GROMACS .gro file of C-alpha atoms in nm:
model
  417
    1SER     CA    1  -3.273  -3.454   1.053
    2ASP     CA    2  -3.125  -3.287   0.744
    3GLU     CA    3  -3.285  -2.957   0.844
    4ALA     CA    4  -3.128  -2.974   1.190
    5GLU     CA    5  -2.790  -3.052   1.036
    6VAL     CA    6  -2.810  -2.743   0.816
    7THR     CA    7  -2.907  -2.514   1.104
    8ARG     CA    8  -2.648  -2.644   1.350
    9LYS     CA    9  -2.394  -2.374   1.428
   10THR     CA   10  -2.024  -2.458   1.429
   11VAL     CA   11  -1.859  -2.399   1.765
   12VAL     CA   12  -1.479  -2.417   1.765
   13VAL     CA   13  -1.327  -2.462   2.110
   14LEU     CA   14  -0.958  -2.386   2.160
   15GLY     CA   15  -0.793  -2.577   2.444
   16SER     CA   16  -0.848  -2.895   2.644
   17GLY     CA   17  -0.837  -2.761   3.001
   18TRP     CA   18  -1.107  -2.720   3.262
   19ALA     CA   19  -1.331  -2.480   3.068
   20SER     CA   20  -1.308  -2.672   2.742
   21HIS     CA   21  -1.359  -3.006   2.915
   22ALA     CA   22  -1.671  -2.886   3.097
   23LEU     CA   23  -1.812  -2.735   2.779
   24SER     CA   24  -1.753  -3.057   2.585
   25LYS     CA   25  -1.918  -3.264   2.857
   26VAL     CA   26  -2.233  -3.050   2.876
   27ALA     CA   27  -2.278  -2.947   2.512
   28ASP     CA   28  -2.562  -3.101   2.313
   29CYS     CA   29  -2.390  -3.205   1.991
   30GLN     CA   30  -2.723  -3.263   1.822
   31LYS     CA   31  -2.781  -2.888   1.848
   32ILE     CA   32  -2.430  -2.758   1.774
   33ARG     CA   33  -2.139  -2.880   1.563
   34LEU     CA   34  -1.853  -2.898   1.814
   35ILE     CA   35  -1.489  -2.890   1.702
   36VAL     CA   36  -1.213  -2.902   1.966
   37VAL     CA   37  -0.864  -2.774   1.879
   38SER     CA   38  -0.575  -2.835   2.118
   39PRO     CA   39  -0.210  -2.944   2.099
   40SER     CA   40  -0.283  -3.174   2.395
   41ASN     CA   41  -0.524  -3.459   2.319
   42HIS     CA   42  -0.630  -3.505   2.680
   43PHE     CA   43  -0.769  -3.322   2.982
   44VAL     CA   44  -0.562  -3.322   3.303
   45PHE     CA   45  -0.720  -3.316   3.649
   46THR     CA   46  -0.468  -3.059   3.769
   47PRO     CA   47  -0.527  -3.091   4.148
   48MET     CA   48  -0.367  -3.435   4.121
   49LEU     CA   49  -0.048  -3.311   3.954
   50ALA     CA   50   0.129  -3.269   4.286
   51SER     CA   51   0.031  -3.625   4.387
   52ALA     CA   52   0.149  -3.760   4.052
   53ALA     CA   53   0.483  -3.583   4.098
   54VAL     CA   54   0.556  -3.793   4.409
   55GLY     CA   55   0.403  -4.120   4.287
   56THR     CA   56   0.084  -4.117   4.496
   57VAL     CA   57  -0.131  -4.109   4.182
   58GLU     CA   58  -0.053  -4.263   3.844
   59TYR     CA   59  -0.073  -4.041   3.537
   60ARG     CA   60  -0.351  -4.235   3.363
   61SER     CA   61  -0.573  -4.183   3.669
   62MET     CA   62  -0.577  -3.805   3.620
   63THR     CA   63  -0.632  -3.772   3.246
   64GLU     CA   64  -0.921  -3.815   3.004
   65ALA     CA   65  -0.891  -3.816   2.626
   66VAL     CA   66  -1.065  -3.528   2.448
   67ARG     CA   67  -1.247  -3.770   2.223
   68SER     CA   68  -1.374  -3.964   2.528
   69SER     CA   69  -1.506  -3.657   2.709
   70ASN     CA   70  -1.794  -3.644   2.462
   71PRO     CA   71  -1.799  -3.909   2.186
   72MET     CA   72  -2.053  -3.694   1.998
   73ILE     CA   73  -1.810  -3.408   1.921
   74ASP     CA   74  -1.779  -3.365   1.545
   75GLN     CA   75  -1.403  -3.335   1.530
   76TYR     CA   76  -1.087  -3.307   1.738
   77ILE     CA   77  -0.786  -3.139   1.576
   78GLU     CA   78  -0.448  -3.194   1.741
   79GLY     CA   79  -0.276  -2.863   1.692
   80ALA     CA   80  -0.241  -2.506   1.816
   81ALA     CA   81  -0.431  -2.201   1.695
   82VAL     CA   82  -0.185  -1.941   1.568
   83HIS     CA   83  -0.406  -1.687   1.388
   84VAL     CA   84  -0.767  -1.574   1.395
   85ASP     CA   85  -0.977  -1.343   1.180
   86VAL     CA   86  -1.272  -1.229   1.389
   87ASN     CA   87  -1.441  -1.055   1.095
   88LYS     CA   88  -1.426  -1.348   0.852
   89LYS     CA   89  -1.474  -1.598   1.136
   90TYR     CA   90  -1.194  -1.844   1.085
   91VAL     CA   91  -0.894  -1.964   1.281
   92ASP     CA   92  -0.566  -2.102   1.145
   93VAL     CA   93  -0.432  -2.410   1.322
   94LYS     CA   94  -0.076  -2.539   1.313
   95LEU     CA   95  -0.101  -2.916   1.338
   96ASN     CA   96   0.120  -3.112   1.576
   97SER     CA   97   0.416  -3.289   1.422
   98LEU     CA   98   0.344  -3.651   1.502
   99LEU     CA   99   0.701  -3.756   1.417
  100ASP     CA  100   0.884  -3.462   1.571
  101GLY     CA  101   1.257  -3.494   1.516
  102LEU     CA  102   1.222  -3.757   1.246
  103ARG     CA  103   1.074  -3.547   0.969
  104GLU     CA  104   1.208  -3.225   0.824
  105GLY     CA  105   1.005  -2.916   0.754
  106GLU     CA  106   0.717  -2.742   0.926
  107PRO     CA  107   0.394  -2.926   1.010
  108PRO     CA  108   0.096  -2.830   0.790
  109MET     CA  109  -0.160  -2.558   0.865
  110VAL     CA  110  -0.537  -2.592   0.836
  111ARG     CA  111  -0.811  -2.328   0.837
  112VAL     CA  112  -1.124  -2.385   1.045
  113ASP     CA  113  -1.438  -2.175   1.000
  114TYR     CA  114  -1.668  -2.106   1.294
  115ASP     CA  115  -1.992  -1.943   1.398
  116HIS     CA  116  -1.877  -1.917   1.759
  117LEU     CA  117  -1.514  -1.930   1.874
  118VAL     CA  118  -1.456  -2.032   2.236
  119VAL     CA  119  -1.107  -1.931   2.349
  120SER     CA  120  -1.004  -2.140   2.649
  121VAL     CA  121  -0.631  -2.163   2.583
  122GLY     CA  122  -0.525  -2.132   2.948
  123SER     CA  123  -0.211  -1.950   3.053
  124ARG     CA  124   0.163  -2.002   3.072
  125VAL     CA  125   0.409  -1.981   3.358
  126ASP     CA  126   0.528  -1.624   3.408
  127ASP     CA  127   0.901  -1.631   3.480
  128ARG     CA  128   0.995  -1.311   3.301
  129GLY     CA  129   1.264  -1.094   3.456
  130VAL     CA  130   1.416  -1.368   3.673
  131PRO     CA  131   1.749  -1.499   3.542
  132GLY     CA  132   1.755  -1.878   3.529
  133ALA     CA  133   1.385  -1.921   3.609
  134ASP     CA  134   1.325  -2.074   3.268
  135LYS     CA  135   1.548  -2.364   3.377
  136ALA     CA  136   1.340  -2.438   3.687
  137LEU     CA  137   1.096  -2.728   3.691
  138ARG     CA  138   0.724  -2.667   3.631
  139LEU     CA  139   0.397  -2.830   3.734
  140LYS     CA  140   0.132  -2.750   3.471
  141SER     CA  141   0.109  -3.079   3.278
  142PHE     CA  142   0.151  -3.446   3.350
  143GLU     CA  143   0.480  -3.433   3.156
  144ASP     CA  144   0.598  -3.175   3.411
  145ALA     CA  145   0.487  -3.409   3.690
  146ARG     CA  146   0.677  -3.698   3.532
  147GLN     CA  147   0.993  -3.487   3.502
  148LEU     CA  148   0.965  -3.366   3.861
  149ARG     CA  149   0.909  -3.719   3.987
  150THR     CA  150   1.228  -3.835   3.815
  151ALA     CA  151   1.426  -3.535   3.942
  152VAL     CA  152   1.320  -3.591   4.304
  153GLY     CA  153   1.426  -3.955   4.288
  154GLU     CA  154   1.760  -3.863   4.136
  155SER     CA  155   1.816  -3.600   4.407
  156PHE     CA  156   1.785  -3.866   4.676
  157GLU     CA  157   2.031  -4.088   4.495
  158TYR     CA  158   2.263  -3.791   4.453
  159ALA     CA  159   2.246  -3.722   4.828
  160SER     CA  160   2.328  -4.088   4.903
  161ARG     CA  161   2.660  -4.093   4.718
  162PRO     CA  162   2.979  -4.155   4.917
  163ASP     CA  163   3.118  -3.809   4.845
  164CYS     CA  164   2.865  -3.647   5.081
  165ARG     CA  165   2.808  -3.918   5.343
  166GLY     CA  166   3.113  -3.840   5.557
  167SER     CA  167   3.115  -3.666   5.895
  168SER     CA  168   3.305  -3.353   5.795
  169PRO     CA  169   3.106  -3.024   5.807
  170GLU     CA  170   3.154  -2.976   5.432
  171GLU     CA  171   3.017  -3.321   5.347
  172VAL     CA  172   2.720  -3.283   5.583
  173LYS     CA  173   2.638  -2.944   5.433
  174GLU     CA  174   2.662  -3.080   5.080
  175GLY     CA  175   2.442  -3.378   5.166
  176SER     CA  176   2.174  -3.149   5.302
  177ARG     CA  177   2.191  -2.922   4.997
  178ARG     CA  178   2.120  -3.216   4.768
  179VAL     CA  179   1.783  -3.279   4.935
  180THR     CA  180   1.677  -2.915   4.974
  181PHE     CA  181   1.382  -2.823   4.750
  182LEU     CA  182   1.254  -2.472   4.681
  183ILE     CA  183   0.898  -2.412   4.563
  184VAL     CA  184   0.837  -2.064   4.422
  185GLY     CA  185   0.477  -1.946   4.454
  186GLY     CA  186   0.224  -1.989   4.733
  187GLY     CA  187  -0.083  -2.051   4.519
  188PRO     CA  188  -0.283  -2.376   4.522
  189THR     CA  189  -0.021  -2.560   4.314
  190GLY     CA  190   0.273  -2.455   4.532
  191VAL     CA  191   0.092  -2.532   4.857
  192GLU     CA  192  -0.025  -2.875   4.738
  193LEU     CA  193   0.323  -2.964   4.612
  194ALA     CA  194   0.489  -2.857   4.937
  195GLY     CA  195   0.259  -3.084   5.136
  196GLU     CA  196   0.306  -3.379   4.900
  197LEU     CA  197   0.685  -3.347   4.901
  198HIS     CA  198   0.694  -3.333   5.280
  199ASP     CA  199   0.480  -3.648   5.308
  200LEU     CA  200   0.702  -3.827   5.056
  201PHE     CA  201   1.020  -3.733   5.242
  202THR     CA  202   0.870  -3.847   5.571
  203ASP     CA  203   0.793  -4.188   5.420
  204VAL     CA  204   1.119  -4.252   5.237
  205THR     CA  205   1.339  -4.146   5.532
  206ALA     CA  206   1.145  -4.342   5.796
  207LYS     CA  207   1.360  -4.570   6.010
  208HIS     CA  208   1.350  -4.942   5.918
  209LYS     CA  209   1.083  -4.906   5.645
  210GLY     CA  210   1.204  -4.610   5.439
  211THR     CA  211   1.430  -4.649   5.136
  212TYR     CA  212   1.658  -4.362   5.245
  213PRO     CA  213   1.666  -4.375   5.628
  214ASN     CA  214   2.019  -4.231   5.623
  215LEU     CA  215   1.876  -3.900   5.497
  216ALA     CA  216   1.639  -3.853   5.791
  217GLY     CA  217   1.663  -3.499   5.925
  218ASN     CA  218   1.847  -3.370   5.618
  219THR     CA  219   1.555  -3.296   5.384
  220ARG     CA  220   1.411  -2.945   5.356
  221VAL     CA  221   1.104  -2.815   5.177
  222ILE     CA  222   1.100  -2.436   5.141
  223LEU     CA  223   0.807  -2.239   5.002
  224ALA     CA  224   0.879  -1.879   4.894
  225HIS     CA  225   0.584  -1.653   4.820
  226GLY     CA  226   0.578  -1.286   4.717
  227GLY     CA  227   0.256  -1.199   4.901
  228ASP     CA  228   0.185  -1.171   5.270
  229SER     CA  229  -0.048  -1.474   5.274
  230LEU     CA  230  -0.074  -1.807   5.094
  231VAL     CA  231  -0.345  -1.900   4.839
  232PRO     CA  232  -0.466  -1.540   4.792
  233GLN     CA  233  -0.757  -1.663   4.577
  234PHE     CA  234  -0.927  -1.802   4.888
  235GLU     CA  235  -1.090  -1.651   5.196
  236PRO     CA  236  -0.869  -1.524   5.483
  237ALA     CA  237  -0.959  -1.817   5.711
  238LEU     CA  238  -0.843  -2.067   5.448
  239ARG     CA  239  -0.523  -1.872   5.389
  240GLN     CA  240  -0.439  -1.886   5.759
  241GLU     CA  241  -0.521  -2.255   5.775
  242ALA     CA  242  -0.293  -2.328   5.479
  243LEU     CA  243  -0.003  -2.149   5.649
  244ARG     CA  244  -0.069  -2.317   5.983
  245SER     CA  245  -0.089  -2.662   5.826
  246LEU     CA  246   0.239  -2.628   5.635
  247GLU     CA  247   0.433  -2.485   5.927
  248GLU     CA  248   0.296  -2.757   6.154
  249LYS     CA  249   0.448  -3.015   5.920
  250GLY     CA  250   0.786  -2.842   5.938
  251ILE     CA  251   0.778  -2.685   5.593
  252GLU     CA  252   0.966  -2.354   5.581
  253VAL     CA  253   0.733  -2.082   5.450
  254ILE     CA  254   0.893  -1.749   5.357
  255LEU     CA  255   0.641  -1.476   5.277
  256ILE     CA  256   0.687  -1.133   5.110
  257THR     CA  257   0.985  -1.283   4.932
  258ARG     CA  258   1.087  -1.269   4.567
  259VAL     CA  259   1.320  -1.509   4.393
  260THR     CA  260   1.561  -1.290   4.196
  261GLU     CA  261   1.780  -1.560   4.039
  262VAL     CA  262   1.779  -1.935   3.990
  263GLY     CA  263   2.114  -2.101   3.933
  264ASP     CA  264   2.274  -2.444   3.931
  265GLY     CA  265   2.248  -2.551   4.294
  266PHE     CA  266   2.130  -2.219   4.437
  267ALA     CA  267   1.863  -1.950   4.432
  268ARG     CA  268   1.876  -1.587   4.541
  269LEU     CA  269   1.592  -1.456   4.755
  270ALA     CA  270   1.493  -1.099   4.836
  271THR     CA  271   1.273  -1.063   5.145
  272LYS     CA  272   1.113  -0.735   5.249
  273LYS     CA  273   1.245  -0.594   5.575
  274THR     CA  274   1.016  -0.491   5.860
  275ASP     CA  275   1.053  -0.201   6.100
  276PRO     CA  276   1.154  -0.358   6.435
  277THR     CA  277   0.955  -0.093   6.624
  278THR     CA  278   0.628  -0.069   6.430
  279GLY     CA  279   0.634  -0.401   6.247
  280LYS     CA  280   0.550  -0.225   5.920
  281LEU     CA  281   0.702  -0.340   5.595
  282LEU     CA  282   0.985  -0.131   5.454
  283ASP     CA  283   1.078  -0.077   5.091
  284GLU     CA  284   1.419  -0.234   5.148
  285ARG     CA  285   1.480  -0.604   5.087
  286GLU     CA  286   1.729  -0.842   5.242
  287GLU     CA  287   1.917  -1.056   4.987
  288THR     CA  288   2.011  -1.415   5.070
  289ALA     CA  289   2.159  -1.704   4.874
  290LEU     CA  290   1.997  -2.045   4.930
  291PRO     CA  291   2.192  -2.363   4.844
  292LEU     CA  292   1.953  -2.624   4.709
  293SER     CA  293   1.898  -2.918   4.479
  294LEU     CA  294   1.581  -2.837   4.284
  295THR     CA  295   1.365  -2.532   4.219
  296VAL     CA  296   1.002  -2.574   4.114
  297TRP     CA  297   0.848  -2.260   3.967
  298CYS     CA  298   0.476  -2.233   4.054
  299ALA     CA  299   0.458  -1.853   4.069
  300GLY     CA  300   0.241  -1.641   3.848
  301THR     CA  301   0.079  -1.688   3.510
  302ALA     CA  302   0.073  -1.485   3.191
  303PRO     CA  303  -0.138  -1.500   2.874
  304VAL     CA  304  -0.028  -1.735   2.597
  305PRO     CA  305   0.072  -1.577   2.261
  306PHE     CA  306  -0.264  -1.652   2.098
  307VAL     CA  307  -0.439  -1.419   2.345
  308ASN     CA  308  -0.229  -1.128   2.217
  309GLU     CA  309  -0.313  -1.234   1.861
  310LEU     CA  310  -0.682  -1.220   1.948
  311LEU     CA  311  -0.655  -0.887   2.133
  312SER     CA  312  -0.491  -0.727   1.830
  313GLN     CA  313  -0.827  -0.759   1.650
  314LEU     CA  314  -1.049  -0.647   1.939
  315PRO     CA  315  -1.124  -0.294   2.067
  316PRO     CA  316  -0.870  -0.143   2.310
  317GLU     CA  317  -1.111  -0.183   2.602
  318ALA     CA  318  -1.093  -0.561   2.556
  319ARG     CA  319  -0.743  -0.573   2.704
  320HIS     CA  320  -0.728  -0.597   3.082
  321ALA     CA  321  -0.427  -0.458   3.265
  322ASP     CA  322  -0.288  -0.809   3.320
  323GLY     CA  323  -0.308  -0.897   2.949
  324ARG     CA  324  -0.624  -1.106   2.962
  325VAL     CA  325  -0.942  -1.050   2.761
  326ARG     CA  326  -1.224  -0.861   2.931
  327VAL     CA  327  -1.558  -1.039   2.904
  328ASP     CA  328  -1.914  -0.948   2.999
  329HIS     CA  329  -2.155  -1.152   3.212
  330TRP     CA  330  -2.208  -1.394   2.924
  331MET     CA  331  -1.834  -1.444   2.868
  332ARG     CA  332  -1.847  -1.248   2.540
  333ALA     CA  333  -1.546  -1.047   2.423
  334PRO     CA  334  -1.616  -0.690   2.302
  335MET     CA  335  -1.609  -0.647   1.925
  336HIS     CA  336  -1.556  -0.358   1.683
  337ASP     CA  337  -1.866  -0.467   1.488
  338PRO     CA  338  -2.169  -0.494   1.721
  339SER     CA  339  -2.324  -0.756   1.492
  340LEU     CA  340  -2.034  -0.990   1.577
  341LEU     CA  341  -2.096  -0.973   1.952
  342GLY     CA  342  -2.111  -1.328   2.087
  343SER     CA  343  -1.904  -1.477   1.807
  344VAL     CA  344  -1.594  -1.480   2.032
  345ILE     CA  345  -1.629  -1.620   2.384
  346VAL     CA  346  -1.335  -1.633   2.625
  347LEU     CA  347  -1.313  -1.871   2.921
  348GLY     CA  348  -1.076  -1.981   3.195
  349ASP     CA  349  -0.738  -1.822   3.259
  350ALA     CA  350  -0.760  -1.618   2.936
  351ALA     CA  351  -1.071  -1.431   3.055
  352ALA     CA  352  -1.095  -1.132   3.289
  353PHE     CA  353  -1.446  -1.143   3.438
  354ASP     CA  354  -1.531  -0.844   3.658
  355GLU     CA  355  -1.778  -0.938   3.930
  356GLY     CA  356  -1.900  -0.579   3.939
  357ASP     CA  357  -1.692  -0.446   4.227
  358GLY     CA  358  -1.361  -0.433   4.044
  359GLU     CA  359  -1.268  -0.780   4.165
  360LEU     CA  360  -1.200  -1.044   3.900
  361LEU     CA  361  -1.313  -1.402   3.929
  362PRO     CA  362  -1.009  -1.607   4.038
  363ALA     CA  363  -0.822  -1.812   3.779
  364THR     CA  364  -0.911  -2.147   3.935
  365ALA     CA  365  -1.030  -2.481   3.799
  366GLN     CA  366  -1.369  -2.440   3.966
  367VAL     CA  367  -1.439  -2.106   3.797
  368ALA     CA  368  -1.323  -2.230   3.456
  369GLY     CA  369  -1.536  -2.544   3.480
  370GLN     CA  370  -1.849  -2.355   3.582
  371CYS     CA  371  -1.806  -2.099   3.304
  372GLY     CA  372  -1.751  -2.375   3.048
  373ALA     CA  373  -2.072  -2.556   3.149
  374TYR     CA  374  -2.264  -2.226   3.148
  375VAL     CA  375  -2.154  -2.138   2.794
  376ALA     CA  376  -2.232  -2.492   2.675
  377ARG     CA  377  -2.594  -2.444   2.784
  378LEU     CA  378  -2.615  -2.101   2.620
  379LEU     CA  379  -2.496  -2.245   2.289
  380SER     CA  380  -2.691  -2.571   2.304
  381ARG     CA  381  -3.019  -2.393   2.381
  382GLY     CA  382  -2.970  -2.153   2.092
  383TYR     CA  383  -2.948  -1.824   2.279
  384ASP     CA  384  -2.915  -1.521   2.053
  385LEU     CA  385  -2.575  -1.404   2.174
  386ASP     CA  386  -2.562  -1.080   1.976
  387THR     CA  387  -2.833  -0.926   2.195
  388THR     CA  388  -2.798  -0.807   2.554
  389PRO     CA  389  -2.912  -0.995   2.746
  390PRO     CA  390  -2.900  -1.299   2.516
  391LEU     CA  391  -3.250  -1.418   2.428
  392LEU     CA  392  -3.385  -1.765   2.374
  393PRO     CA  393  -3.524  -1.844   2.030
  394CYS     CA  394  -3.867  -1.878   2.200
  395TYR     CA  395  -3.872  -1.515   2.311
  396ASP     CA  396  -4.138  -1.450   2.047
  397ALA     CA  397  -4.465  -1.575   2.199
  398GLU     CA  398  -4.586  -1.690   1.857
  399VAL     CA  399  -4.321  -1.963   1.834
  400GLN     CA  400  -4.311  -2.078   2.196
  401ASP     CA  401  -4.549  -2.368   2.133
  402THR     CA  402  -4.315  -2.520   1.875
  403CYS     CA  403  -3.989  -2.452   2.060
  404ASP     CA  404  -3.812  -2.739   2.236
  405VAL     CA  405  -3.612  -2.510   2.465
  406PHE     CA  406  -3.736  -2.416   2.812
  407TYR     CA  407  -3.830  -2.049   2.824
  408ASP     CA  408  -3.923  -1.843   3.127
  409PRO     CA  409  -3.983  -1.469   3.066
  410ALA     CA  410  -3.923  -1.393   3.434
  411LEU     CA  411  -3.582  -1.561   3.415
  412THR     CA  412  -3.488  -1.366   3.103
  413ASN     CA  413  -3.581  -1.038   3.273
  414TRP     CA  414  -3.376  -1.138   3.577
  415LEU     CA  415  -3.073  -1.189   3.354
  416LYS     CA  416  -3.081  -0.821   3.254
  417PHE     CA  417  -2.800  -0.694   3.472
   0.00000   0.00000   0.00000
């Protein structure tokens, strides 16, 4: 109805990752006016990136267009948010250049007003302080997967050239270097990629049926991780199982190791030493140079520039030590003006959600998706987000009979943390 159209609040969602995708799927666009802003016009099912990088899964099988995720969204804007004014409630968006390289000048900017801003801009790869790391391959988008897939294939061709197929020690060593792959980071992405690469190498070097049987026994997959256990986001039993599974396959896992430099055909590693008597870790590190073909950087994440732009307008307590935005139990960012509480919501990798014991929710796809769906229901049901806890519009008993939103007073009281 015209009345419903007037009362619909405008919700601007930044990003097209797990949190944004879940929110778009669940949101009731008859209750809210949903605008999605992202430089990427599709959602990527990231657990399949490693499979796509080795050809097990095709790219179109792991993506969904933003416009298809919910055909009822009011608008999708292909661009990146570069500025926000939390007091005047607008965000400036730099539109993508659709003919990049063919047209001169900067792409245009547009201003988008909002009632609620949902910041789910994800994170970037953190390679600061490591010379050459910016030249390593990545695995955060399907374009990264496509590039890695091409590079792996070229490495096998490179290792099959006549100049390294002789029997001399130098040629054997060079042939092995050309099919040695280093994965930096023992999180979910690094562990998945290590397993996928090993399975690919086993297939392509198999006798009689593989395309590169002459390289059998030469390939190496090495996983270097700075911590003392893999996938630290998961429970100890799963961490041990991940390590056991990789080592059983023959993948070389090097823990408590930092990569200090990435170069053309090599990487430098620094592994903590242990006391031979007590087994305790020492402060000293042992430096080694590793000849290799490719380095894939899957270690660490850092906030994207827009998060710093947002934090510059929020109270100091909004900034977590790792650069993310602190949020409360309803994913709301703290504000200078209490009346604006709930106007900025932060999800996914950009949010620091304290579970109450000092531990933050892990930056995983599952957490982002659940938070996105949760916020979609809050917004669609019309919760008053500037109160704590947020109240349904039917909180007043006099209007409950005419309200179309489920209301349970006991549930609302339970939500009061």
